[in-house]
Amino acid sequence: MPPIDVSHLAAQTMDDSELQREILKLFDVQLEQALSELGALDEDGIRRLAHKLKGSARSVGAFPLADCAERLMELPTSAVVMEDLKAEAATTRDFLVTLIA
């Protein structure tokens, strides 16, 4: 499964490529901010941030990242789950570059 389901994104944006780029740029900024905040949050803060990330990831079709965020909501103190999320976020951000360009 690709990091972002482009057919889902196209359906969400009525196949408007300019809108898709704008949404993906905003998502990339949000993802970068979320990753930078994670280390400073307590357990409840991690859950809230993971919930927010799950929703925004699903809305753009980043389903693997959304699944990682959901696992982090369930296990906010797990270092393994946190690393999985960071790895998936990096993969997603790399893929975003190809879609935004």
Coordinates of N, CA and C in Angstrom, one line a residue, residues 10-91:
A10 N -8.1 12.2 -4.5 CA -8.7 12.7 -5.7 C -10.3 12.8 -5.5
A11 N -10.8 11.8 -4.8 CA -12.2 11.8 -4.6 C -12.6 12.9 -3.6
Q12 N -11.8 13.1 -2.6 CA -12.0 14.1 -1.6 C -12.0 15.5 -2.2
T13 N -11.2 15.7 -3.2 CA -11.0 17.0 -3.8 C -11.7 17.2 -5.2
M14 N -12.5 16.3 -5.5 CA -13.2 16.3 -6.8 C -12.2 16.4 -7.9
D15 N -11.1 15.7 -7.7 CA -10.0 15.6 -8.7 C -9.3 16.9 -9.1
D16 N -9.4 17.9 -8.2 CA -8.8 19.2 -8.4 C -7.3 19.1 -7.9
S17 N -6.4 19.1 -8.9 CA -5.0 18.9 -8.6 C -4.4 20.0 -7.8
E18 N -4.8 21.2 -8.0 CA -4.3 22.4 -7.3 C -4.8 22.3 -5.8
L19 N -6.0 22.0 -5.6 CA -6.6 21.8 -4.3 C -5.8 20.7 -3.5
Q20 N -5.5 19.6 -4.3 CA -4.8 18.5 -3.7 C -3.4 18.9 -3.2
R21 N -2.7 19.7 -4.0 CA -1.4 20.2 -3.6 C -1.5 21.1 -2.4
E22 N -2.5 22.0 -2.4 CA -2.6 22.9 -1.2 C -2.9 22.1 0.1
I23 N -3.8 21.1 0.0 CA -4.1 20.3 1.1 C -2.9 19.5 1.6
L24 N -2.2 18.9 0.6 CA -1.0 18.2 1.0 C 0.1 19.0 1.6
K25 N 0.3 20.2 1.1 CA 1.2 21.2 1.8 C 0.8 21.5 3.2
L26 N -0.4 21.7 3.4 CA -0.9 22.0 4.8 C -0.7 20.7 5.7
F27 N -1.0 19.6 5.1 CA -0.8 18.3 5.9 C 0.7 18.1 6.2
D28 N 1.6 18.4 5.3 CA 3.0 18.3 5.5 C 3.4 19.2 6.7
V29 N 3.0 20.4 6.7 CA 3.3 21.3 7.8 C 2.8 20.8 9.1
Q30 N 1.5 20.3 9.1 CA 0.9 19.8 10.3 C 1.7 18.6 10.8
L31 N 2.1 17.7 9.9 CA 2.9 16.5 10.2 C 4.2 16.9 10.8
E32 N 4.9 17.8 10.2 CA 6.2 18.3 10.7 C 6.1 18.8 12.2
Q33 N 5.0 19.6 12.4 CA 4.8 20.2 13.7 C 4.5 19.1 14.7
A34 N 3.6 18.2 14.3 CA 3.3 17.1 15.2 C 4.5 16.3 15.7
L35 N 5.4 16.0 14.7 CA 6.6 15.2 15.0 C 7.5 16.0 16.0
S36 N 7.6 17.3 15.8 CA 8.5 18.1 16.6 C 7.9 18.2 18.1
E37 N 6.6 18.1 18.2 CA 6.0 18.3 19.5 C 5.9 17.0 20.3
L38 N 6.0 15.8 19.7 CA 5.8 14.6 20.3 C 6.7 14.3 21.5
G39 N 7.9 14.7 21.4 CA 8.9 14.4 22.5 C 8.6 15.2 23.8
A40 N 7.9 16.3 23.7 CA 7.7 17.1 24.9 C 6.3 16.9 25.5
L41 N 5.6 15.9 25.0 CA 4.2 15.7 25.6 C 4.1 14.6 26.6
D42 N 3.2 14.8 27.5 CA 2.9 13.7 28.4 C 2.0 12.7 27.7
E43 N 1.6 11.6 28.5 CA 0.8 10.6 27.9 C -0.5 11.1 27.3
D44 N -1.2 11.9 28.0 CA -2.5 12.5 27.5 C -2.3 13.3 26.3
G45 N -1.2 14.1 26.3 CA -0.9 15.0 25.1 C -0.5 14.2 23.9
I46 N 0.2 13.1 24.1 CA 0.5 12.2 23.0 C -0.8 11.6 22.4
R47 N -1.7 11.2 23.3 CA -3.0 10.6 22.8 C -3.8 11.7 22.0
R48 N -3.8 12.9 22.5 CA -4.5 13.9 21.7 C -3.9 14.2 20.4
L49 N -2.6 14.4 20.4 CA -1.9 14.6 19.2 C -2.0 13.5 18.2
A50 N -1.9 12.3 18.7 CA -2.1 11.1 17.8 C -3.5 11.0 17.2
H51 N -4.5 11.4 18.0 CA -5.9 11.4 17.5 C -6.0 12.5 16.4
K52 N -5.5 13.6 16.6 CA -5.5 14.7 15.6 C -4.8 14.2 14.3
L53 N -3.7 13.6 14.5 CA -2.9 13.2 13.3 C -3.6 12.0 12.6
K54 N -4.3 11.2 13.3 CA -5.0 10.1 12.7 C -6.1 10.6 11.8
G55 N -6.9 11.6 12.3 CA -7.9 12.2 11.5 C -7.4 12.9 10.3
S56 N -6.4 13.7 10.4 CA -5.9 14.5 9.3 C -5.3 13.5 8.3
A57 N -4.6 12.5 8.7 CA -4.0 11.5 7.8 C -5.0 10.7 7.0
R58 N -6.1 10.3 7.7 CA -7.2 9.6 7.0 C -7.8 10.5 6.0
S59 N -8.0 11.8 6.3 CA -8.6 12.7 5.3 C -7.9 12.9 4.0
V60 N -6.5 12.8 4.1 CA -5.8 12.9 2.8 C -5.4 11.6 2.2
G61 N -5.8 10.5 2.9 CA -5.6 9.1 2.3 C -4.3 8.5 2.8
A62 N -3.7 9.1 3.8 CA -2.4 8.5 4.4 C -2.8 7.5 5.4
F63 N -3.4 6.4 4.9 CA -3.9 5.3 5.8 C -2.9 4.6 6.6
P64 N -1.7 4.3 6.1 CA -0.7 3.6 7.0 C -0.3 4.5 8.1
L65 N -0.1 5.8 7.9 CA 0.2 6.7 9.0 C -0.9 6.9 10.0
A66 N -2.1 6.9 9.5 CA -3.3 7.0 10.4 C -3.4 5.7 11.3
D67 N -3.0 4.6 10.7 CA -3.0 3.3 11.5 C -2.0 3.4 12.6
C68 N -0.8 3.9 12.3 CA 0.3 4.1 13.3 C -0.2 5.1 14.4
A69 N -0.8 6.2 14.0 CA -1.3 7.1 14.9 C -2.4 6.5 15.9
E70 N -3.2 5.7 15.3 CA -4.2 5.0 16.1 C -3.6 4.1 17.1
R71 N -2.5 3.4 16.7 CA -1.8 2.5 17.6 C -1.2 3.3 18.8
L72 N -0.6 4.5 18.4 CA 0.0 5.4 19.4 C -1.1 5.9 20.4
M73 N -2.3 6.1 19.9 CA -3.4 6.5 20.8 C -3.6 5.4 21.9
E74 N -3.5 4.2 21.4 CA -3.7 3.1 22.3 C -2.6 2.8 23.3
L75 N -1.3 3.0 22.8 CA -0.1 2.7 23.5 C 0.8 3.9 23.5
P76 N 0.4 5.0 24.1 CA 1.2 6.3 24.0 C 2.6 6.2 24.7
T77 N 2.8 5.2 25.5 CA 4.2 5.2 26.2 C 5.1 4.1 25.5
S78 N 4.6 3.5 24.4 CA 5.4 2.5 23.7 C 6.5 3.1 22.8
A79 N 7.7 2.9 23.1 CA 8.8 3.4 22.3 C 8.8 2.8 20.9
V80 N 8.4 1.5 20.8 CA 8.3 0.9 19.5 C 7.3 1.5 18.7
V81 N 6.1 1.7 19.2 CA 5.0 2.3 18.5 C 5.4 3.8 18.0
M82 N 6.0 4.5 18.9 CA 6.5 5.8 18.6 C 7.4 5.8 17.4
E83 N 8.4 4.9 17.5 CA 9.4 4.8 16.4 C 8.7 4.3 15.1
D84 N 7.7 3.5 15.2 CA 6.9 3.1 14.0 C 6.2 4.3 13.4
L85 N 5.6 5.1 14.2 CA 5.0 6.3 13.7 C 6.0 7.2 13.0
K86 N 7.1 7.4 13.7 CA 8.1 8.3 13.1 C 8.6 7.8 11.7
A87 N 8.8 6.5 11.6 CA 9.3 5.9 10.4 C 8.2 6.1 9.3
E88 N 7.0 5.8 9.6 CA 5.9 5.9 8.7 C 5.7 7.4 8.3
A89 N 5.9 8.3 9.2 CA 5.8 9.7 8.9 C 6.9 10.1 7.9
A90 N 8.1 9.6 8.1 CA 9.2 9.9 7.2 C 8.9 9.4 5.8
T91 N 8.4 8.2 5.7 CA 8.0 7.6 4.4 C 6.9 8.4 3.8

